[in-house]
XYZ file of N, CA, C and O in Angstrom:
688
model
N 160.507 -9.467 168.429
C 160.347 -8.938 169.747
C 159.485 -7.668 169.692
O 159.552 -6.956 168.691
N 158.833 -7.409 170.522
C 158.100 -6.225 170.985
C 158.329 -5.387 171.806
O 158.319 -5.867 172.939
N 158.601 -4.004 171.761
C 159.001 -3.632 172.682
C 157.856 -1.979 173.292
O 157.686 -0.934 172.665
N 157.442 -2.265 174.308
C 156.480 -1.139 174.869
C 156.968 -0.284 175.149
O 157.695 -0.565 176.101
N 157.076 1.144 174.784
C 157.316 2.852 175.185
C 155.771 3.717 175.760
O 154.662 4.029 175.329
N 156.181 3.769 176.375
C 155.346 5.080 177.206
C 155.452 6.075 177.099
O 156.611 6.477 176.991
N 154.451 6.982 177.066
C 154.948 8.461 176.300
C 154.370 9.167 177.295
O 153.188 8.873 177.120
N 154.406 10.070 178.439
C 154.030 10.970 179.347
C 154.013 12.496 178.866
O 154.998 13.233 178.859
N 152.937 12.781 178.534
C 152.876 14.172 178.407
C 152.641 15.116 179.322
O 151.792 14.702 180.112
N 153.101 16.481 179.644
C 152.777 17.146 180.733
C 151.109 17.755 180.108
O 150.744 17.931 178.946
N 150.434 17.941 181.287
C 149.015 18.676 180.228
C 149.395 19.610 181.207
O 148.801 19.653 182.284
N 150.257 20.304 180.958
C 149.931 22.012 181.381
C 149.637 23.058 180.765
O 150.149 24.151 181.006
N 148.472 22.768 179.591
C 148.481 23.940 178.853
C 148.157 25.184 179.151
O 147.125 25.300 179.813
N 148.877 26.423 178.786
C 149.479 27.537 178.939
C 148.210 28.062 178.575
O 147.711 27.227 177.821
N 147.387 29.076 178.736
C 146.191 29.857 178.747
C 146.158 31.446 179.230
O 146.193 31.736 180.426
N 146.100 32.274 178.362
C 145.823 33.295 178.688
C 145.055 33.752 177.469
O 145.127 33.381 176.298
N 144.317 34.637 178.050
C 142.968 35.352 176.996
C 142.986 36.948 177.352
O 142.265 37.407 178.237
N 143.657 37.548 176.770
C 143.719 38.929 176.924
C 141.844 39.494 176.855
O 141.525 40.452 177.558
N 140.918 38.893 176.091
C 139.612 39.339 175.924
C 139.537 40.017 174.165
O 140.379 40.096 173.271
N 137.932 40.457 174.285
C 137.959 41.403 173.235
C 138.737 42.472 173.059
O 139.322 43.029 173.988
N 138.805 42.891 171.651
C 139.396 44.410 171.637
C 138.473 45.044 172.371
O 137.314 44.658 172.526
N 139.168 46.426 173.024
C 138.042 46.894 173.823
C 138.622 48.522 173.786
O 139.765 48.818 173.439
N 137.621 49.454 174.204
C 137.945 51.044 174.425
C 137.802 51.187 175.611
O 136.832 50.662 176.156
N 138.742 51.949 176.358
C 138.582 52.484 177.849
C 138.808 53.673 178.087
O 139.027 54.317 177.061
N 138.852 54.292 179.092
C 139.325 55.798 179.408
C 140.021 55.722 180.061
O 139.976 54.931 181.003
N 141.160 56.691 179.781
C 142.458 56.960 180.460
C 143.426 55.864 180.618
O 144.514 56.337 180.946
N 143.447 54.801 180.529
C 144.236 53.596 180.418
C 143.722 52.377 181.324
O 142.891 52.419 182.230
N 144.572 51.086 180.746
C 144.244 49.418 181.271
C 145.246 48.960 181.491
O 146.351 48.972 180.947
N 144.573 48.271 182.857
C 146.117 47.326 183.173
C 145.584 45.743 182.413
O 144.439 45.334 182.220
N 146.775 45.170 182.133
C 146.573 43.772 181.476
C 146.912 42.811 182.638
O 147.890 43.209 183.272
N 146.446 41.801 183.038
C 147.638 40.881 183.428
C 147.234 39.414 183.322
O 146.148 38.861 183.489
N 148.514 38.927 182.973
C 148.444 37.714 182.473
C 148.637 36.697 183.629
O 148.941 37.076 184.760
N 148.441 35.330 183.294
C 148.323 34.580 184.468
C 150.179 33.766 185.176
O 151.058 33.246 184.488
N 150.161 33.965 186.630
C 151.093 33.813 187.013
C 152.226 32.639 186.868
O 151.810 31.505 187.105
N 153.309 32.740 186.587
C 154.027 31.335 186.647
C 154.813 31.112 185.489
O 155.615 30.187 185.618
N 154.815 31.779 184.230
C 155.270 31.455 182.947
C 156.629 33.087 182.478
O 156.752 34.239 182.895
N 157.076 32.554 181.833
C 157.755 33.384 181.085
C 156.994 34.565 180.340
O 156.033 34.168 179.681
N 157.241 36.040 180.306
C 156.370 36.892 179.458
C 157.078 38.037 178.959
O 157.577 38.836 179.752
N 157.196 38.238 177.334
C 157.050 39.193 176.179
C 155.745 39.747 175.892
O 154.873 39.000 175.448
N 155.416 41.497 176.184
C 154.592 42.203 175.867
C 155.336 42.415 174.190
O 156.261 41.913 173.552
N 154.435 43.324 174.019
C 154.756 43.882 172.481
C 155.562 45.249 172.774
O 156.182 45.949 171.974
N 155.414 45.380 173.829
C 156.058 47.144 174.567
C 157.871 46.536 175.245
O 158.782 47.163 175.784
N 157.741 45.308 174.926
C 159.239 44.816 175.301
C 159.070 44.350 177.169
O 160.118 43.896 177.628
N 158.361 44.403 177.771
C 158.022 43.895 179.046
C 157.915 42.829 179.452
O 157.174 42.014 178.903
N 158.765 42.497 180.726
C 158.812 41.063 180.356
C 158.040 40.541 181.903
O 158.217 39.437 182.418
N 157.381 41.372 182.315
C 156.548 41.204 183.951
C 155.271 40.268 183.452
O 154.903 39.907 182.334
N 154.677 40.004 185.021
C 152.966 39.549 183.818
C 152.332 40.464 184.118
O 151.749 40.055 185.123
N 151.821 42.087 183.846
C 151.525 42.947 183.789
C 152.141 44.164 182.783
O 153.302 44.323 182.406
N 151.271 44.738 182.574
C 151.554 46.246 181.815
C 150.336 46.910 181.896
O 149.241 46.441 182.207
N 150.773 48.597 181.436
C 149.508 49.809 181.798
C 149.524 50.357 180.533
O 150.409 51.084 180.081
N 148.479 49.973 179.950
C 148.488 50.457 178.587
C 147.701 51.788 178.644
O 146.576 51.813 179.145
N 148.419 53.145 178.018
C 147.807 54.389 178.206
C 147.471 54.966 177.083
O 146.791 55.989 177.011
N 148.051 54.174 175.891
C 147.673 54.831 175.026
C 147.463 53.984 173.744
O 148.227 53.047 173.509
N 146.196 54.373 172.713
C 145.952 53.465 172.053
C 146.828 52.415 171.026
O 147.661 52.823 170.216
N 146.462 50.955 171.227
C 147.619 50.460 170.274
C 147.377 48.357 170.221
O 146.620 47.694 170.929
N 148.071 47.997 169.431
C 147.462 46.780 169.560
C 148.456 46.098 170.418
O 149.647 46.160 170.113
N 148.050 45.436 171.497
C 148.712 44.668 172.605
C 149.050 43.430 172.284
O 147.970 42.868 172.465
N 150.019 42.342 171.825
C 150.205 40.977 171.711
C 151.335 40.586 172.916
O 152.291 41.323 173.159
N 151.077 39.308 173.634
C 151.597 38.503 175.083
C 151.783 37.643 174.338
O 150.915 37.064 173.685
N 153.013 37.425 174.327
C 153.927 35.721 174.694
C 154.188 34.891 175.539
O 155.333 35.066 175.957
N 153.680 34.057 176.005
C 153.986 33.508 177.247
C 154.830 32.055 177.060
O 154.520 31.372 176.084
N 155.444 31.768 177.588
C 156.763 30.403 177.714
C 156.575 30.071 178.970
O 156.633 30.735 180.005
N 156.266 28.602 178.692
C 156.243 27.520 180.352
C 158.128 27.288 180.446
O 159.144 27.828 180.010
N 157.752 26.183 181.270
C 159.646 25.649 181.657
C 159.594 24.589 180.618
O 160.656 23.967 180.580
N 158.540 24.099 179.601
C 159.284 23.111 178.880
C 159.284 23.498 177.148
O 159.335 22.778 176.151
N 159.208 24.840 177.318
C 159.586 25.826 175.773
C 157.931 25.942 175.288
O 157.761 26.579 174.248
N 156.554 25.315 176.029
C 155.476 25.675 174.719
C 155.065 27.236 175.224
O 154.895 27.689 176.356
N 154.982 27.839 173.931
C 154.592 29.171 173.611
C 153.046 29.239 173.018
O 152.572 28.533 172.127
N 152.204 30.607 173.994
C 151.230 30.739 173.390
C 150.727 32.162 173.317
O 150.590 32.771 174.378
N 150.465 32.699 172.279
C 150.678 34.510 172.128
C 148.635 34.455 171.623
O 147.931 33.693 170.960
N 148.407 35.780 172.444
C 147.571 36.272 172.699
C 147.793 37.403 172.116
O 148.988 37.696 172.120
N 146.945 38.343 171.491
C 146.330 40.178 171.392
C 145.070 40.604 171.365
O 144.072 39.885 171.317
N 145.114 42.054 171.402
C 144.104 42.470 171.961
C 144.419 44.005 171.543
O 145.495 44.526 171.837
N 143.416 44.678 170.845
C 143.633 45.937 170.297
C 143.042 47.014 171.253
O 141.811 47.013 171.234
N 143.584 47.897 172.053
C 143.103 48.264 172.741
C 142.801 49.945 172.346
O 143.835 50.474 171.937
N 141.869 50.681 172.374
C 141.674 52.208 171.830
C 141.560 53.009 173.520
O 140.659 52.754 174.319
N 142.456 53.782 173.717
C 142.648 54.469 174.952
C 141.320 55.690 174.598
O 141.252 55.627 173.371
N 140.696 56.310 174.873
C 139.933 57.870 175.413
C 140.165 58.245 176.024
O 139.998 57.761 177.143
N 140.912 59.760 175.787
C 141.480 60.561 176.929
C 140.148 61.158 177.870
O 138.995 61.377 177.497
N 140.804 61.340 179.306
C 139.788 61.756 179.986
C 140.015 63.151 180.130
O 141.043 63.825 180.191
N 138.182 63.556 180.189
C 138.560 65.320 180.158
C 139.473 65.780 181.278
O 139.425 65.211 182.368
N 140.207 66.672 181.078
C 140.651 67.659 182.437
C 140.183 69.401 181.987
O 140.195 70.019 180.922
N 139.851 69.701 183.193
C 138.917 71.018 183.329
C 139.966 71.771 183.304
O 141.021 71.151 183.438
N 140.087 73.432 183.119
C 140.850 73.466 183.259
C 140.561 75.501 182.601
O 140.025 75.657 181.504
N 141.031 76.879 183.513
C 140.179 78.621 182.612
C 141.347 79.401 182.935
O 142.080 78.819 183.734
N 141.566 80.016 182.734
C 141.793 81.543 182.432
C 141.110 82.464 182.813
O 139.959 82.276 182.420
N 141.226 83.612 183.525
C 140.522 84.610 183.088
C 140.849 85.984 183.105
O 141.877 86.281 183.713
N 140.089 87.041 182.479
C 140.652 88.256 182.612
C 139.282 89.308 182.757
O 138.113 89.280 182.371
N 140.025 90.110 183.435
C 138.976 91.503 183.762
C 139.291 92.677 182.960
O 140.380 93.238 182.831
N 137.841 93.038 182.294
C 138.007 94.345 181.780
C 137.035 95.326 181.857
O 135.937 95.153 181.328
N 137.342 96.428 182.509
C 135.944 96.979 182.282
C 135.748 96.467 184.100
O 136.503 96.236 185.044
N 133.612 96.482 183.726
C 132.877 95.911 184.875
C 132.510 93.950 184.057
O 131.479 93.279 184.038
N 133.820 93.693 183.560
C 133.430 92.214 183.126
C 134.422 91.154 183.243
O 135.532 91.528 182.862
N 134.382 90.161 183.577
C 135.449 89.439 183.822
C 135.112 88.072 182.386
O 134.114 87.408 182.105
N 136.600 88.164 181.751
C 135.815 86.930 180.356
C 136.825 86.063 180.730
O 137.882 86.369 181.282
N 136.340 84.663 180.311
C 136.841 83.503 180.910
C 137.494 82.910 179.796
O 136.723 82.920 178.836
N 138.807 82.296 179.465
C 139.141 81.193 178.664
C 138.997 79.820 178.631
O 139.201 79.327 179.741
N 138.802 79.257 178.025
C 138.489 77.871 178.361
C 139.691 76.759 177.710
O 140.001 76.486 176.551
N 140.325 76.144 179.404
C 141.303 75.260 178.501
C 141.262 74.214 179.045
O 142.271 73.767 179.590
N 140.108 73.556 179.044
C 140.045 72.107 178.992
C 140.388 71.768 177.906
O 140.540 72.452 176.894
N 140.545 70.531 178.095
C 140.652 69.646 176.861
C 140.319 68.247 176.998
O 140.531 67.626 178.039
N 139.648 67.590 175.655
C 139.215 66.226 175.674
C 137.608 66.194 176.752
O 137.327 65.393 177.644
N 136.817 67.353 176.246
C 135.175 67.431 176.703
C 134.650 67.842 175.703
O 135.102 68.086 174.585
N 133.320 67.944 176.280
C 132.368 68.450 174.891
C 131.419 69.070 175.552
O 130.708 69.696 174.766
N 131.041 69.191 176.811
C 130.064 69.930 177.803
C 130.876 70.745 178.735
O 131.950 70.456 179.263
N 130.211 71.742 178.829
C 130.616 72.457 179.646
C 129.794 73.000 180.582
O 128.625 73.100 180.210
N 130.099 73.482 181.963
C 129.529 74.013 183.180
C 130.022 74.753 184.011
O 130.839 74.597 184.919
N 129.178 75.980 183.438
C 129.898 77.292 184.720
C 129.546 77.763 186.101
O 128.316 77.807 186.103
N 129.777 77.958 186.711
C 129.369 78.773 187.699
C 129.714 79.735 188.194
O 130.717 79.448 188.847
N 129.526 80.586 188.275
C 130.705 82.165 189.076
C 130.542 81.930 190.188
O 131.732 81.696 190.403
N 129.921 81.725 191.476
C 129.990 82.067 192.855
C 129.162 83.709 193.025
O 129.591 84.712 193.597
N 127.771 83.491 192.253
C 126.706 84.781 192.473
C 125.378 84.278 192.126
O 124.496 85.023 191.698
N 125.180 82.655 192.358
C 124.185 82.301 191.335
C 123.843 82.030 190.330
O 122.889 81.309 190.038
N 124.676 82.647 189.542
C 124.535 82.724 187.844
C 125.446 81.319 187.541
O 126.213 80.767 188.330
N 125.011 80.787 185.698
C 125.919 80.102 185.190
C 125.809 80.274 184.073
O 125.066 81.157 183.644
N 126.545 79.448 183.252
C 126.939 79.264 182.081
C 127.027 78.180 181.525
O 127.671 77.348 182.164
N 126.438 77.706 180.120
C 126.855 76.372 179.273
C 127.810 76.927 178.049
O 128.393 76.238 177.212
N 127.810 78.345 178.173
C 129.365 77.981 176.932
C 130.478 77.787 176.981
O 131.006 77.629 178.082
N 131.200 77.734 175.838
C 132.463 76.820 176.067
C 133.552 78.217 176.706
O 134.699 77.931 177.050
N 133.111 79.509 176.795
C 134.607 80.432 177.109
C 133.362 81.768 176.959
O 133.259 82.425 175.924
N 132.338 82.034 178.397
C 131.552 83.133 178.624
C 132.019 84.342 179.291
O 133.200 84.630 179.486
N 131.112 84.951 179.587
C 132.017 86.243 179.989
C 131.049 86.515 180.742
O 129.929 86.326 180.266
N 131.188 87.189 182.539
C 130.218 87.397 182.905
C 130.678 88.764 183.815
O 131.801 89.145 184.145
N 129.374 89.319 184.071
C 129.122 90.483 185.024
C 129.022 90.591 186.226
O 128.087 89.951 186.707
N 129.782 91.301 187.084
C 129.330 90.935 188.905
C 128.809 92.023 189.452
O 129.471 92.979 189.856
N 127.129 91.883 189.500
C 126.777 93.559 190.282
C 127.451 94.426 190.896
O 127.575 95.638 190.718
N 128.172 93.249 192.134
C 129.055 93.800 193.394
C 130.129 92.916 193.436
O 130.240 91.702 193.263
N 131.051 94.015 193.765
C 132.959 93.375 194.325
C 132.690 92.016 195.049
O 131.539 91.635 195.263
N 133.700 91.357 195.386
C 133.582 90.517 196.801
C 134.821 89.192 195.794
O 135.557 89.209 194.806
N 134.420 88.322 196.750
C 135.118 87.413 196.481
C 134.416 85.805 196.204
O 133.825 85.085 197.009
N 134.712 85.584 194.847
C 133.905 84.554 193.888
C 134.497 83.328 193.662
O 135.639 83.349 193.204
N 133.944 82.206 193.895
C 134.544 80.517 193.736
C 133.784 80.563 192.686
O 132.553 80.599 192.684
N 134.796 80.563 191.391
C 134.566 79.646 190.001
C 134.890 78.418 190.204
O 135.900 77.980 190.756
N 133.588 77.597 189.524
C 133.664 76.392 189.467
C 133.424 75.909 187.748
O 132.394 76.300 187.199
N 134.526 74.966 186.883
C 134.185 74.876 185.247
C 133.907 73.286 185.351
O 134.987 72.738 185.135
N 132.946 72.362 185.583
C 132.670 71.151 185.169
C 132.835 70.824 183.372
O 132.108 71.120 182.423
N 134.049 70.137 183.460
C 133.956 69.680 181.850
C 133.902 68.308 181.778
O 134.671 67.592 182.420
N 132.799 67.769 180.826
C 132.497 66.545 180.483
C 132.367 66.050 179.370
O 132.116 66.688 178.347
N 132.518 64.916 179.448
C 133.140 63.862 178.191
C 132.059 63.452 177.614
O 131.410 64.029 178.487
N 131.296 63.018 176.995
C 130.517 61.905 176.566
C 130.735 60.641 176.673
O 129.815 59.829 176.584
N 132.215 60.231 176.917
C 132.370 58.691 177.174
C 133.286 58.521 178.585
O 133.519 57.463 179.169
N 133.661 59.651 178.894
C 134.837 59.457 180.175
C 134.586 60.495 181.321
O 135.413 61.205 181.893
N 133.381 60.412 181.490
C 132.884 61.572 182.516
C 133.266 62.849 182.569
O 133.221 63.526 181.543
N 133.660 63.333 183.652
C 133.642 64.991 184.012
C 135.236 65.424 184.612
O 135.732 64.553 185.326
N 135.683 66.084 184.497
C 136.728 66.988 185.007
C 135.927 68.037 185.933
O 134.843 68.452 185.523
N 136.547 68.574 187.448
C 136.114 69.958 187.659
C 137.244 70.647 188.143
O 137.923 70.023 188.959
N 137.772 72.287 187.701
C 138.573 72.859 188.133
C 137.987 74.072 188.806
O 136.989 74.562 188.278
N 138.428 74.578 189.809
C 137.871 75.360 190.467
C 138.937 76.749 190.828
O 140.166 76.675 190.814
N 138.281 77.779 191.088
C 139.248 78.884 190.929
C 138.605 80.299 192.073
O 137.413 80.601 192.125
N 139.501 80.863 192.738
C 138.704 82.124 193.139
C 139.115 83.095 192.851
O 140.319 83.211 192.619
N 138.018 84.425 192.743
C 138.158 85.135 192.009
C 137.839 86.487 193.173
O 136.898 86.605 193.957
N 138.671 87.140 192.998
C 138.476 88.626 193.711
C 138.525 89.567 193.232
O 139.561 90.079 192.807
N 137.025 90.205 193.156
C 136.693 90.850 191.894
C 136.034 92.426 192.787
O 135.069 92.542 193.543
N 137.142 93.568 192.240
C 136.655 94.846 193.144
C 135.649 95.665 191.734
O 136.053 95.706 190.572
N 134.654 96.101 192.090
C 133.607 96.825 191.067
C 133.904 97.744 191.997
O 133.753 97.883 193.211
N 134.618 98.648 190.618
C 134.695 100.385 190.645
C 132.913 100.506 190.721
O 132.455 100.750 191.837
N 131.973 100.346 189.613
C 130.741 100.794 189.673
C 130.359 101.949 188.582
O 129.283 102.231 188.055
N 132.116 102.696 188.411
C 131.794 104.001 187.727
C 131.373 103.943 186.093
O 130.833 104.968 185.678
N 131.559 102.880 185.155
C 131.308 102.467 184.172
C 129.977 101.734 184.092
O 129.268 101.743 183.086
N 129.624 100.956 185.476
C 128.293 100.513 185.219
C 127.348 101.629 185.546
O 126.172 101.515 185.201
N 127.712 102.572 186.109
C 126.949 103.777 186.026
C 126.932 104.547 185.196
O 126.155 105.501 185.229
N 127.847 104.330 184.152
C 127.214 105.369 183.300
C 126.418 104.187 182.148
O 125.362 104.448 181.572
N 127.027 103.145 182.017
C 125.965 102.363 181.201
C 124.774 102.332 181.449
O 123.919 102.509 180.581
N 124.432 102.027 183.085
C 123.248 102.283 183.426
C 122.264 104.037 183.146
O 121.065 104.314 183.189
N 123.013 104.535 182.980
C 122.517 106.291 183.034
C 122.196 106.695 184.313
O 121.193 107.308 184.678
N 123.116 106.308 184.953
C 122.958 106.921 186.181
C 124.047 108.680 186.128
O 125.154 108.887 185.630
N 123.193 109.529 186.797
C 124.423 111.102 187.153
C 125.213 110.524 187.331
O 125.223 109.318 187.576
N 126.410 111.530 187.218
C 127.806 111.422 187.878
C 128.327 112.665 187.916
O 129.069 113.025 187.002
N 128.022 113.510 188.970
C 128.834 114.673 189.670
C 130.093 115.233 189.790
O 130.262 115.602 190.952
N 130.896 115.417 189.194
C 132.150 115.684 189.469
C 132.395 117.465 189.941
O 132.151 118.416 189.198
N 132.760 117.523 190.903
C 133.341 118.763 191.452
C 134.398 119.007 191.483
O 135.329 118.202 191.446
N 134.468 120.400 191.572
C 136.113 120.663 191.368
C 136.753 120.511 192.510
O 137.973 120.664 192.559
């Protein structure tokens, strides 16, 4: 006797492609495709995650009839700059700290015209008044930060006058 079996397979194969390893700034969202069971490597079991910091990513995914198919993807985070000063007055000079972090360019401005490309300058204000610092810090791979600051700055005058050699009269 002979006997005929039929064999029905489901073709639902399970597909996800996380991509190349890749570098980004400031972090990536992943997400995997909807409908299946999901294990990140971070213990997550959504089809999404926000990867912020560098590390290698592997996805598990499970249909309803147990096939499993795991994906990774090494991902290198770059922090993005944030701008970020200090400053102090001494004298007829106001010197600036610089606490950005994660740049490599820098951009000053006092609010008199003048600027600056170093990383922590110090500058002079002919006259008192009131000054919008602006510090653009930039990345080479993750653009720019800008922090901004105002500054109210009273010039005594009496020190730049004597630097300058100007008289100074004093009466009793």
């Amino acid at each position: 006797t002979i006997d005929t079996a039929y064999v029905f397979l489901k073709s639902n194969f399970i597909q996800a492609n996380l991509g190349r390893d890749t570098s980004v700034c400031g972090n990536l969202a992943l997400t995997a495709p909807s409908g299946y069971n999901y294990l990140w490597s971070n213990g997550s079991t959504t089809n999404s995650v926000s990867i912020d910091s560098s590390q290698l990513v592997i996805l598990e995914l499970r249909d309803t009839t147990g096939c499993v198919f795991k994906d990774s993807i090494y991902v290198l985070v770059n922090p993005l700059p944030v701008s970020r000063f200090a400053y102090a007055i001494q004298n007829d000079s106001v010197f600036f700290t610089n606490l950005s972090t994660s740049a490599n360019t820098y951009l000053w401005t006092f609010g008199d015209n003048d600027s600056s490309r170093l990383f922590a300058p110090y500058h002079h204000y002919a006259n008192g008044g009131q000054f919008i610092i602006v510090l653009k810090a930039k990345s080479d791979s993750c653009g720019e930060s800008v922090y901004i600051d105002t500054l109210n700055y009273i010039n005594t005058g009496v020190l730049s006058d004597l630097i300058n050699g100007t008289q100074i009269l004093i009466y009793p």
